[in-house]
mmCIF file of C-alpha atoms and ligand atoms in Angstrom:
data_model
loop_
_atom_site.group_PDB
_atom_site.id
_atom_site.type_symbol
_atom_site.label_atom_id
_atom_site.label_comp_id
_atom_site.label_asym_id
_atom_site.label_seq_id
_atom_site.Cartn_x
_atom_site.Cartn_y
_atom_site.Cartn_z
ATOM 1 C CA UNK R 241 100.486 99.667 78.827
ATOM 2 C CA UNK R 242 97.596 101.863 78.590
ATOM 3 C CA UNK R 243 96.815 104.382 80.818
ATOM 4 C CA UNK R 244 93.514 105.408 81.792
ATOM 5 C CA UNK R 245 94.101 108.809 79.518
ATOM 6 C CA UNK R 246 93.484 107.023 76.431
ATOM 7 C CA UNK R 247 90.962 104.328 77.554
ATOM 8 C CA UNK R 248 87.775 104.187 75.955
ATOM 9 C CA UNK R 249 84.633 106.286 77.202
ATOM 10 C CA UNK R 250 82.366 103.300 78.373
ATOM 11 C CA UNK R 251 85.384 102.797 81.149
ATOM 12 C CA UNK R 252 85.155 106.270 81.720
ATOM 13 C CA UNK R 253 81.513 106.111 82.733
ATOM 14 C CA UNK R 254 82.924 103.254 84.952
ATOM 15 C CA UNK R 255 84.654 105.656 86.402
ATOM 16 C CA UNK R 256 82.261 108.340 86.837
ATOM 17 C CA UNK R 257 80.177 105.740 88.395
ATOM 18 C CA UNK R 258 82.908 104.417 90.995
ATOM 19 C CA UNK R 259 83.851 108.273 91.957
ATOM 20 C CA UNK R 260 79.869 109.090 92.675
ATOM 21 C CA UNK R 261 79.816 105.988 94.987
ATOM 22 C CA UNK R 262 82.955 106.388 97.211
ATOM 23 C CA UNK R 263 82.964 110.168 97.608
ATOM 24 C CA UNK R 264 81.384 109.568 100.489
ATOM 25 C CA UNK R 265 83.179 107.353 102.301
ATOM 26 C CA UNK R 266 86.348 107.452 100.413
ATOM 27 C CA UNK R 267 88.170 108.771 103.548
ATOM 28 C CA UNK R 268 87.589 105.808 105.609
ATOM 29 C CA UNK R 269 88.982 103.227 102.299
ATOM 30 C CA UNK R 270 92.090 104.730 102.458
ATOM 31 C CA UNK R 271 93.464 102.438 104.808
ATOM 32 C CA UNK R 272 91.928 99.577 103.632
ATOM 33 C CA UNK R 273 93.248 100.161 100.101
ATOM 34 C CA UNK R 274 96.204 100.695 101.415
ATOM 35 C CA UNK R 275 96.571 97.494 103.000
ATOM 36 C CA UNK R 276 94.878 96.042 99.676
ATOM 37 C CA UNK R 277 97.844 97.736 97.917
ATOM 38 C CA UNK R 278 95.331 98.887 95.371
ATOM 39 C CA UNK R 279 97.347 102.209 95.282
ATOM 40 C CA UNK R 280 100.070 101.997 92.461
ATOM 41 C CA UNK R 281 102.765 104.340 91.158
ATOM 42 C CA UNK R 282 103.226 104.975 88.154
ATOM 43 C CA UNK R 283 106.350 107.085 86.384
ATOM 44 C CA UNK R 284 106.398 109.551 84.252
ATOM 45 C CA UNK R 285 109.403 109.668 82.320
ATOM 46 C CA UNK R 286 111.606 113.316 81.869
ATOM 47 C CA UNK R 287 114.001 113.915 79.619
ATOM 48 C CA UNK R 288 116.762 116.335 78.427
ATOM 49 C CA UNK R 289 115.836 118.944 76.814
ATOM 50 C CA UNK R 290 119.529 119.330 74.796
ATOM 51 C CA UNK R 291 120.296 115.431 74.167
ATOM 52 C CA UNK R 292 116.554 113.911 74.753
ATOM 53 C CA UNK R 293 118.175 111.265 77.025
ATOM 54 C CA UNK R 294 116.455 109.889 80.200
ATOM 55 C CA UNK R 295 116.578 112.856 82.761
ATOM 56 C CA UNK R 296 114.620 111.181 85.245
ATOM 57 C CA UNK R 297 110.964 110.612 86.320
ATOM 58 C CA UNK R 298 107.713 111.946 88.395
ATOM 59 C CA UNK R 299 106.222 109.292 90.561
ATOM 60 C CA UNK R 300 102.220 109.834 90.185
ATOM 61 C CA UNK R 301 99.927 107.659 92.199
ATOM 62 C CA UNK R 302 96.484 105.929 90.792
ATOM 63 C CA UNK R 303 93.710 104.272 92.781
ATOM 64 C CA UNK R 304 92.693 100.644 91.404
ATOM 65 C CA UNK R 305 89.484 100.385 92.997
ATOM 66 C CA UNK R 306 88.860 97.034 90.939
ATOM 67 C CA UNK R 307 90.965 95.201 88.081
ATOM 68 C CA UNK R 308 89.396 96.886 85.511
ATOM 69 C CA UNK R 309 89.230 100.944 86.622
ATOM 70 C CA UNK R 310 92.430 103.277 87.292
ATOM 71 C CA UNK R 311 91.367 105.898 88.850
ATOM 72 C CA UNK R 312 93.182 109.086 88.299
ATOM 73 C CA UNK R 313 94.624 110.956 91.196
ATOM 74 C CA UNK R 314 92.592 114.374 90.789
ATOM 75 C CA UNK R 315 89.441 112.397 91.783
ATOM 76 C CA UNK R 316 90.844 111.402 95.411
ATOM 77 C CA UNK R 317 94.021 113.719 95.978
ATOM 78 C CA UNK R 318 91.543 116.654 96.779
ATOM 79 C CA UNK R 319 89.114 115.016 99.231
ATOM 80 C CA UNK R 320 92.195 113.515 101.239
ATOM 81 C CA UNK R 321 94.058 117.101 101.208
ATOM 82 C CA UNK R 322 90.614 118.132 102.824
ATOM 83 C CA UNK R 323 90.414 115.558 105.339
ATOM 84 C CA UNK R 324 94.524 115.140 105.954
ATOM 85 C CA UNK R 325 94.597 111.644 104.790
ATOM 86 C CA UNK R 326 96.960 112.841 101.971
ATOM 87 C CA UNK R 327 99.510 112.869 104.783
ATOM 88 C CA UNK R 328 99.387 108.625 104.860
ATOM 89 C CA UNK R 329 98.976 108.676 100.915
ATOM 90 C CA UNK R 330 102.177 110.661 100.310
ATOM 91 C CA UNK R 331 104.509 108.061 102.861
ATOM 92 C CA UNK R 332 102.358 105.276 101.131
ATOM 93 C CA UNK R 333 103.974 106.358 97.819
ATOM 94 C CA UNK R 334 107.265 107.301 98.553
ATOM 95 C CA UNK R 335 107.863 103.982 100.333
ATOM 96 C CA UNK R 336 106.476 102.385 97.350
ATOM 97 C CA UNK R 337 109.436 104.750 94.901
ATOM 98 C CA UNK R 338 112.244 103.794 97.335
ATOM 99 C CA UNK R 339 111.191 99.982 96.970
ATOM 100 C CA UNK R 340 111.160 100.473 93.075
ATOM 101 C CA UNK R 341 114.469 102.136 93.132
ATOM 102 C CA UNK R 342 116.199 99.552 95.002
ATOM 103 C CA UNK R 343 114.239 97.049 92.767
ATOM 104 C CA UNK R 344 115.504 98.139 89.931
ATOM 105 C CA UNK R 345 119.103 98.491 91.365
ATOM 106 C CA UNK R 346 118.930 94.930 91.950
ATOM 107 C CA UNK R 347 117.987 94.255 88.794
ATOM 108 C CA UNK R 348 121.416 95.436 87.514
ATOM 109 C CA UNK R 349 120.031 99.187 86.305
ATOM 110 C CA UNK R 350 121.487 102.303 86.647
ATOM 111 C CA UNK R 351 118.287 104.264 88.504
ATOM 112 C CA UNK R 352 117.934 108.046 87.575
ATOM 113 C CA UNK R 353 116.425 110.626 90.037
ATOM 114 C CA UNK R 354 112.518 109.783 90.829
ATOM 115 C CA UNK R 355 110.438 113.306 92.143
ATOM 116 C CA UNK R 356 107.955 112.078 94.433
ATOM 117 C CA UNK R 357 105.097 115.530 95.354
ATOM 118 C CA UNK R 358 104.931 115.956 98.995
ATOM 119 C CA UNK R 359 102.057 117.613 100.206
ATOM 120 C CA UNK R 360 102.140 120.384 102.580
ATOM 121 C CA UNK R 361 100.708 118.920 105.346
ATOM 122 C CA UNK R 362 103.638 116.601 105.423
ATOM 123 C CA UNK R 363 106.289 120.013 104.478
ATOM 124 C CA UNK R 364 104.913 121.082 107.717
ATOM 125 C CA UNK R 365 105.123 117.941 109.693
ATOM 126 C CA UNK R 366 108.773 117.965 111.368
ATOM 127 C CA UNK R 367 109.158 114.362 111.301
ATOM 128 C CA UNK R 368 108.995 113.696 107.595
ATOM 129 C CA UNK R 369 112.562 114.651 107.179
ATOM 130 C CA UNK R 370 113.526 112.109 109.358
ATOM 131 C CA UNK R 371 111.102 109.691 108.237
ATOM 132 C CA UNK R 372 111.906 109.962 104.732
ATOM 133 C CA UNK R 373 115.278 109.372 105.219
ATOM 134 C CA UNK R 374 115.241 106.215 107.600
ATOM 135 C CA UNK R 375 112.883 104.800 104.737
ATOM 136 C CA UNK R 376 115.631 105.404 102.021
ATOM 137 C CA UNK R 377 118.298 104.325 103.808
ATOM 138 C CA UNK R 378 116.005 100.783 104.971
ATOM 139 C CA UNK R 379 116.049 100.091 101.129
ATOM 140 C CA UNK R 380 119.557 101.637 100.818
ATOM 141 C CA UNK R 381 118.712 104.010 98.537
ATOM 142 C CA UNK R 382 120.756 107.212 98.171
ATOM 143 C CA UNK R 383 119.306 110.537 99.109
ATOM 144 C CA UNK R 384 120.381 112.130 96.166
ATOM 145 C CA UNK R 385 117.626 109.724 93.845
ATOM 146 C CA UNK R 386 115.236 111.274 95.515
ATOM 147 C CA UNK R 387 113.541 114.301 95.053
ATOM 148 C CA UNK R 388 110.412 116.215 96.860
ATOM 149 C CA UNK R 389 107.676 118.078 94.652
ATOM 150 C CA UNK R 390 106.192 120.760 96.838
ATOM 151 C CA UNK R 391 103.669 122.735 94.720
ATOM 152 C CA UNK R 392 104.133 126.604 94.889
ATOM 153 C CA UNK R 393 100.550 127.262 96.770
ATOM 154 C CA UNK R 394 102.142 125.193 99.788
ATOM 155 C CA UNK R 395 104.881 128.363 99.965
ATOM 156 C CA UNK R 396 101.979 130.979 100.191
ATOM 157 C CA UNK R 397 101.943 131.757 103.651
ATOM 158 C CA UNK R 398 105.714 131.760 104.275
ATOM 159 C CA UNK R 399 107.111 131.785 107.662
ATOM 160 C CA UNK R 400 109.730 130.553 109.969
ATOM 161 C CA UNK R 401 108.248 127.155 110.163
ATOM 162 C CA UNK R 402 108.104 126.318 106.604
ATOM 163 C CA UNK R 403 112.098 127.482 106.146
ATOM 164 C CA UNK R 404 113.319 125.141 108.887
ATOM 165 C CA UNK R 405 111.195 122.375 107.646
ATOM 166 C CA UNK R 406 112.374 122.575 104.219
ATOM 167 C CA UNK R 407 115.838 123.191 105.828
ATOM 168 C CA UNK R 408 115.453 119.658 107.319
ATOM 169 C CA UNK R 409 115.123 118.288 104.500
ATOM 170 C CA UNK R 410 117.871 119.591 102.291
ATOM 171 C CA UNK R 411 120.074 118.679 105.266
ATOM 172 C CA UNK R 412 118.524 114.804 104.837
ATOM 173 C CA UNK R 413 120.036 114.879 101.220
ATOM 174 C CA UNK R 414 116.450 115.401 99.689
ATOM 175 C CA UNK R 415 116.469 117.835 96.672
ATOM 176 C CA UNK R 416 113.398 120.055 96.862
ATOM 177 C CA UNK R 417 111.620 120.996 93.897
ATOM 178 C CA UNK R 418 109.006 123.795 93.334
ATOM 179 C CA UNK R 419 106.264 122.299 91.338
ATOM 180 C CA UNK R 420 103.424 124.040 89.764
ATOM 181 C CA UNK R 421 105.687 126.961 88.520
ATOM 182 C CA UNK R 422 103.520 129.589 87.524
ATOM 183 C CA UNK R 423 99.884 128.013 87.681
ATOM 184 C CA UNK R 424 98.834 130.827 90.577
ATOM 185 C CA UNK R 425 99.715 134.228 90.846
ATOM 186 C CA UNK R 426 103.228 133.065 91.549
ATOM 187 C CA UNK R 427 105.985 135.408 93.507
ATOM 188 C CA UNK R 428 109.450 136.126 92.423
ATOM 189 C CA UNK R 429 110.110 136.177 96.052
ATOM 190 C CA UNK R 430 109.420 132.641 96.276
ATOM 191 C CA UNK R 431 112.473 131.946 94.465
ATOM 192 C CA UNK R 432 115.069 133.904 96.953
ATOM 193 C CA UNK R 433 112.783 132.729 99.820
ATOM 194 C CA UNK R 434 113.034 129.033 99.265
ATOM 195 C CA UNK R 435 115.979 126.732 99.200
ATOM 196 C CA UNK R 436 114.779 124.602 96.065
ATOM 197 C CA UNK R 437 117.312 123.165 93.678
ATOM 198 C CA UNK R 438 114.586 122.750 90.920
ATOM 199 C CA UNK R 439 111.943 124.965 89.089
ATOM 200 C CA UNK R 440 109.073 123.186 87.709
ATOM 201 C CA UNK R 441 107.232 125.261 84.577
ATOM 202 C CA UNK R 442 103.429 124.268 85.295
ATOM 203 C CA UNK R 443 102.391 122.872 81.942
ATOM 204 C CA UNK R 444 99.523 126.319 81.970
ATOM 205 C CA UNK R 445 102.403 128.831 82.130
ATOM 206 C CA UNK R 446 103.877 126.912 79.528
ATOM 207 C CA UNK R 447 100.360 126.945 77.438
ATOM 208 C CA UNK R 448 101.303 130.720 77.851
ATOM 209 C CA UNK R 449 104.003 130.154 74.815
ATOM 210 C CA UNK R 450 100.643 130.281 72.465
ATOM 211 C CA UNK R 451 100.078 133.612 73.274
ATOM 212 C CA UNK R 452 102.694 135.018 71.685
ATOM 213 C CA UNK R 453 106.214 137.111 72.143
ATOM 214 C CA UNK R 454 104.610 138.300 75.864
ATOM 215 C CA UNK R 455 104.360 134.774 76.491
ATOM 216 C CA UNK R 456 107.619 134.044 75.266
ATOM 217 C CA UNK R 457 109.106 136.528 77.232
ATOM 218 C CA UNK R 458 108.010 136.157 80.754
ATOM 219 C CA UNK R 459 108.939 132.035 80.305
ATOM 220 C CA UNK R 460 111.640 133.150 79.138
ATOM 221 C CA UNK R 461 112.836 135.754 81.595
ATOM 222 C CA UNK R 462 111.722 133.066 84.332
ATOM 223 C CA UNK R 463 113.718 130.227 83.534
ATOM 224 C CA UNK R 464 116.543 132.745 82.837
ATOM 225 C CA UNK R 465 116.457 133.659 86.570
ATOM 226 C CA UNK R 466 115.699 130.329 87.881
ATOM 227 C CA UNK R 467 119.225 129.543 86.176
ATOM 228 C CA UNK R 468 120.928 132.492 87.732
ATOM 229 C CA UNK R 469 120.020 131.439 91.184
ATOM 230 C CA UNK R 470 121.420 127.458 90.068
ATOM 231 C CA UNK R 471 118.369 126.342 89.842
ATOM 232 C CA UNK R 472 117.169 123.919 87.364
ATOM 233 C CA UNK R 473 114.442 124.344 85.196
ATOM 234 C CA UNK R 474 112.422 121.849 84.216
ATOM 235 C CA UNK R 475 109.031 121.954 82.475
ATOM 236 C CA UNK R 476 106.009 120.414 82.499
ATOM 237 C CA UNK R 477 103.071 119.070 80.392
ATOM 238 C CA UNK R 478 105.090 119.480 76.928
ATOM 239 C CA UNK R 479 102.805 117.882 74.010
ATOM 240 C CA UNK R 480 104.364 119.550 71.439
ATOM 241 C CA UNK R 481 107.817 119.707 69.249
ATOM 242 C CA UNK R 482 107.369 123.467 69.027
ATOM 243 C CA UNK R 483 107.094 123.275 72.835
ATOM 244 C CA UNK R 484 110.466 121.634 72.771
ATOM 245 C CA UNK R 485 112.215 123.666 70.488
ATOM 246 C CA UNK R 486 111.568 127.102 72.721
ATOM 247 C CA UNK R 487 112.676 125.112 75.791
ATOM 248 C CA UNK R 488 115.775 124.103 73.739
ATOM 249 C CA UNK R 489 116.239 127.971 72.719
ATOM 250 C CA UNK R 490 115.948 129.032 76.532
ATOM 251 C CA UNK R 491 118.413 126.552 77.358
ATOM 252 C CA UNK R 492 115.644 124.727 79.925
ATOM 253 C CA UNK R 493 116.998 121.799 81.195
ATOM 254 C CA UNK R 494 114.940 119.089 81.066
ATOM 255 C CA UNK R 495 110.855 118.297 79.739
ATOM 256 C CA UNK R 496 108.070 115.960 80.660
ATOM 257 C CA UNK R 497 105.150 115.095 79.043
ATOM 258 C CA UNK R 498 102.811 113.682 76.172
ATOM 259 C CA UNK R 499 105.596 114.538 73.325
ATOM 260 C CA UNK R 500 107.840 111.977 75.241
ATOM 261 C CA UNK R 501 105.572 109.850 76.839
ATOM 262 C CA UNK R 502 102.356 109.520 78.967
ATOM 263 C CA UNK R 503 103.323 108.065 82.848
ATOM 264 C CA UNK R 504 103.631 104.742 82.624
ATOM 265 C CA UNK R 505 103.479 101.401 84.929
ATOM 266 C CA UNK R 506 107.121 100.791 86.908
ATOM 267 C CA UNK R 507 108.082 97.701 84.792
ATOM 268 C CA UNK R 508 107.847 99.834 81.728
ATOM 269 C CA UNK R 509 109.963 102.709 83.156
ATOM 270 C CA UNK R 510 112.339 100.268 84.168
ATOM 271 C CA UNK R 511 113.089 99.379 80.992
ATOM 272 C CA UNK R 512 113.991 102.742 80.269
ATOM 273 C CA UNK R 513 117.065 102.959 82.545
ATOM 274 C CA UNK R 514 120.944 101.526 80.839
ATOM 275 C CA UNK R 515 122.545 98.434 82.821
ATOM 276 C CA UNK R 516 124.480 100.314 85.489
ATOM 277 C CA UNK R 517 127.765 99.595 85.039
ATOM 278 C CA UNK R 518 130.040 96.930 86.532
ATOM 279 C CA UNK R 519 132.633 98.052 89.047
HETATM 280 P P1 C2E K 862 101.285 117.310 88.936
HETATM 281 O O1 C2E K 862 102.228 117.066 90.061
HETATM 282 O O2 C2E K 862 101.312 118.665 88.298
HETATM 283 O O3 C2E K 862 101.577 116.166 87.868
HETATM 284 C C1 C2E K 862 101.530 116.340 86.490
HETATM 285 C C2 C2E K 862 100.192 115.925 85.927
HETATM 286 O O4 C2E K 862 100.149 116.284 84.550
HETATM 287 C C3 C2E K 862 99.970 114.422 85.970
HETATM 288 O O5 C2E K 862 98.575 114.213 86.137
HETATM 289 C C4 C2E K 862 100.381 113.985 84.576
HETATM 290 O O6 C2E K 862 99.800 112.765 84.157
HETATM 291 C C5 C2E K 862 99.865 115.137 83.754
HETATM 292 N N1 C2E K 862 100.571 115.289 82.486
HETATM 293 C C6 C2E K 862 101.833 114.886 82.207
HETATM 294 N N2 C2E K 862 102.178 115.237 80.952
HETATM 295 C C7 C2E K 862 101.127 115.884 80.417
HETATM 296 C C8 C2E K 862 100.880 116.493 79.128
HETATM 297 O O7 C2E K 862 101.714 116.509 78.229
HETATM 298 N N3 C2E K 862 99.657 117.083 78.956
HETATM 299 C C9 C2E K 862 98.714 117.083 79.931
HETATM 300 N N4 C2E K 862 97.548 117.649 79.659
HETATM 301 N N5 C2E K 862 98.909 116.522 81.154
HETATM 302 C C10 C2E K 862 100.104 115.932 81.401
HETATM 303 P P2 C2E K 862 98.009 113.138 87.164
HETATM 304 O O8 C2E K 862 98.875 111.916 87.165
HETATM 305 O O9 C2E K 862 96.561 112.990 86.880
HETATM 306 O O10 C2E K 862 98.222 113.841 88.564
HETATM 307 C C11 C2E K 862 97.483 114.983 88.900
HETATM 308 C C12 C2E K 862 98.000 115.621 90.161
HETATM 309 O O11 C2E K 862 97.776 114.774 91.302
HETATM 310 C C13 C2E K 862 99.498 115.857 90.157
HETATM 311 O O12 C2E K 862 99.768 117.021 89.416
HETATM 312 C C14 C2E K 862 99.772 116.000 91.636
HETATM 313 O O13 C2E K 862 99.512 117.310 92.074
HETATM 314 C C15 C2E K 862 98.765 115.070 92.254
HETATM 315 N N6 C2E K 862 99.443 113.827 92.678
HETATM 316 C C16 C2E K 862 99.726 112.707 91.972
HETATM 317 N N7 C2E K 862 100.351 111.787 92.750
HETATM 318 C C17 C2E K 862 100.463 112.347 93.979
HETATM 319 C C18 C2E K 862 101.033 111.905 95.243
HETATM 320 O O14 C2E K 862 101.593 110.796 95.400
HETATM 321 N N8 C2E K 862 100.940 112.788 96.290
HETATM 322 C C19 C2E K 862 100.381 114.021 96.171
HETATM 323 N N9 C2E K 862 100.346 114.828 97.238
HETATM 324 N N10 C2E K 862 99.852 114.461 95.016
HETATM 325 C C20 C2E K 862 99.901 113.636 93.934
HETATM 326 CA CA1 CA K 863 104.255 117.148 90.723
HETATM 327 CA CA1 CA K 864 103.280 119.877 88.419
HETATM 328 CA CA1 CA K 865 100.418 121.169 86.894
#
């Protein structure tokens, strides 16, 4: 399985060339792709950082807009955050995770935790708690494989709102994740403020290794609060096995990324998870 990061450039003029011609209108396809089912998930594997076994995965949506082009999601995800739509994308997908999980049970394997990003349109929207969980529990999937990315930018404006919403959906059974660690001008408040059982290192902060012992230090320091609050650390966007032995040194718990492996179609990631075992 290829994925559209390595193909070719005369597919990524393809590309270029679908993006320019649905911009406009790309609002109004959603529905209709939807229906087409042109929308599929993909999974990027993560892994322990100590043993390097399966850890778990991301679920990252793509847009087929014909057989041949994949299109990747920063070319749509930003014009459907502007006009809401991303609020019907983000159910779209996590139906489409809860139907792989219980696929995948069914097929005899033993499924690890699948992070699905929530936008925060839908962290705002009081039903999605509920939602979410009638969904999981049609397919009869457990709670607990499920976890919701909410990128740090969504906790800007804090408020009572946002804490009983994310309240919600701790009390559904959902593990909340804060994703984009460290991209913005991130607060330390952020991490007493919200009830998030994961810390996700954006793969820039990370970059921030390069720049020396400062670098070193302030990733360092981070995850080493992250951990005293029982959080766990995960980081993003590793390419490198230099990356992976500092994460190993600060005791981070798990990595994903190019070093282990690119996201990849469901069948493939399947294949990934040991025969649960028989009872
Ligand atoms: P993200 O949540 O930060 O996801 C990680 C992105 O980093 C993914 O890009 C992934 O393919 C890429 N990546 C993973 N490992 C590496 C690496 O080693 N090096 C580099 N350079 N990049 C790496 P992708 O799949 O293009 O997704 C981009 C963004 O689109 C995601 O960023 C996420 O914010 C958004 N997104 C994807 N699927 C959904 C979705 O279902 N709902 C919402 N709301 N947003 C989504
Ligand atoms: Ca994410
Ligand atoms: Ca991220
Ligand atoms: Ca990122």
């Amino acid at each position: 399985g290829r994925t559209y990061e390595k193909l070719p450039c005369a597919f990524y003029d393809e590309q270029i060339r679908t993006r320019q011609i649905t911009l406009k209108n790309m609002a109004d396809r959603l529905s209709p792709a939807m229906q087409n089912r042109e929308f599929v998930v993909y999974y990027q594997p993560k892994y322990s950082v100590a043993e390097e076994t399966l850890f778990g995965a991301e679920a990252l949506v793509r847009w087929r807009t014909n057989p041949q082009t994949l299109v990747p999601p920063g070319e749509f995800i930003p014009e459907f955050e502007r006009t809401g739509k991303i609020a019907e994308l983000d159910r779209y997908v996590f139906r489409q995770v809860c139907s792989d999980i219980r696929k995948w049970m069914d097929e005899g394997r033993e499924p690890a935790p699948v992070s699905v990003n929530l936008s925060r349109v839908n962290l705002l929207d009081f039903s999605i708690a509920e939602e979410y969980r009638a969904q999981a529990a049609k397919f009869g999937v457990p709670a607990g494989l499920l976890e919701l990315e909410v990128t740090e930018s969504a906790f800007a404006q804090d408020g009572p709102a946002l804490e009983a919403a994310m309240k919600k959906l701790t009390d559904a059974g959902f593990s909340l994740s804060i994703d984009d660690f460290g991209s913005d001008y991130s607060s330390l408040k952020m991490l007493y403020d919200v009830p998030a059982q994961t810390l996700k290192l954006d793969r820039e902060f990370l970059n921030g290794l390069n720049s020396g012992e400062r670098g070193r230090a302030v990733v360092s320091a981070v995850a080493g609060l992250a951990k005293k609050l029982h959080m766990t650390v995960v980081a993003e966007g590793v390419e490198t096995e230099e990356q992976l032995e500092f994460l190993k040194k600060i005791r981070c718990a798990a990595a994903q990324g190019y070093y282990f492996s690119p996201p990849v179609p469901e069948e493939q990631y399947a294949a990934l998870l040991p025969a649960a075992e028989k009872r």
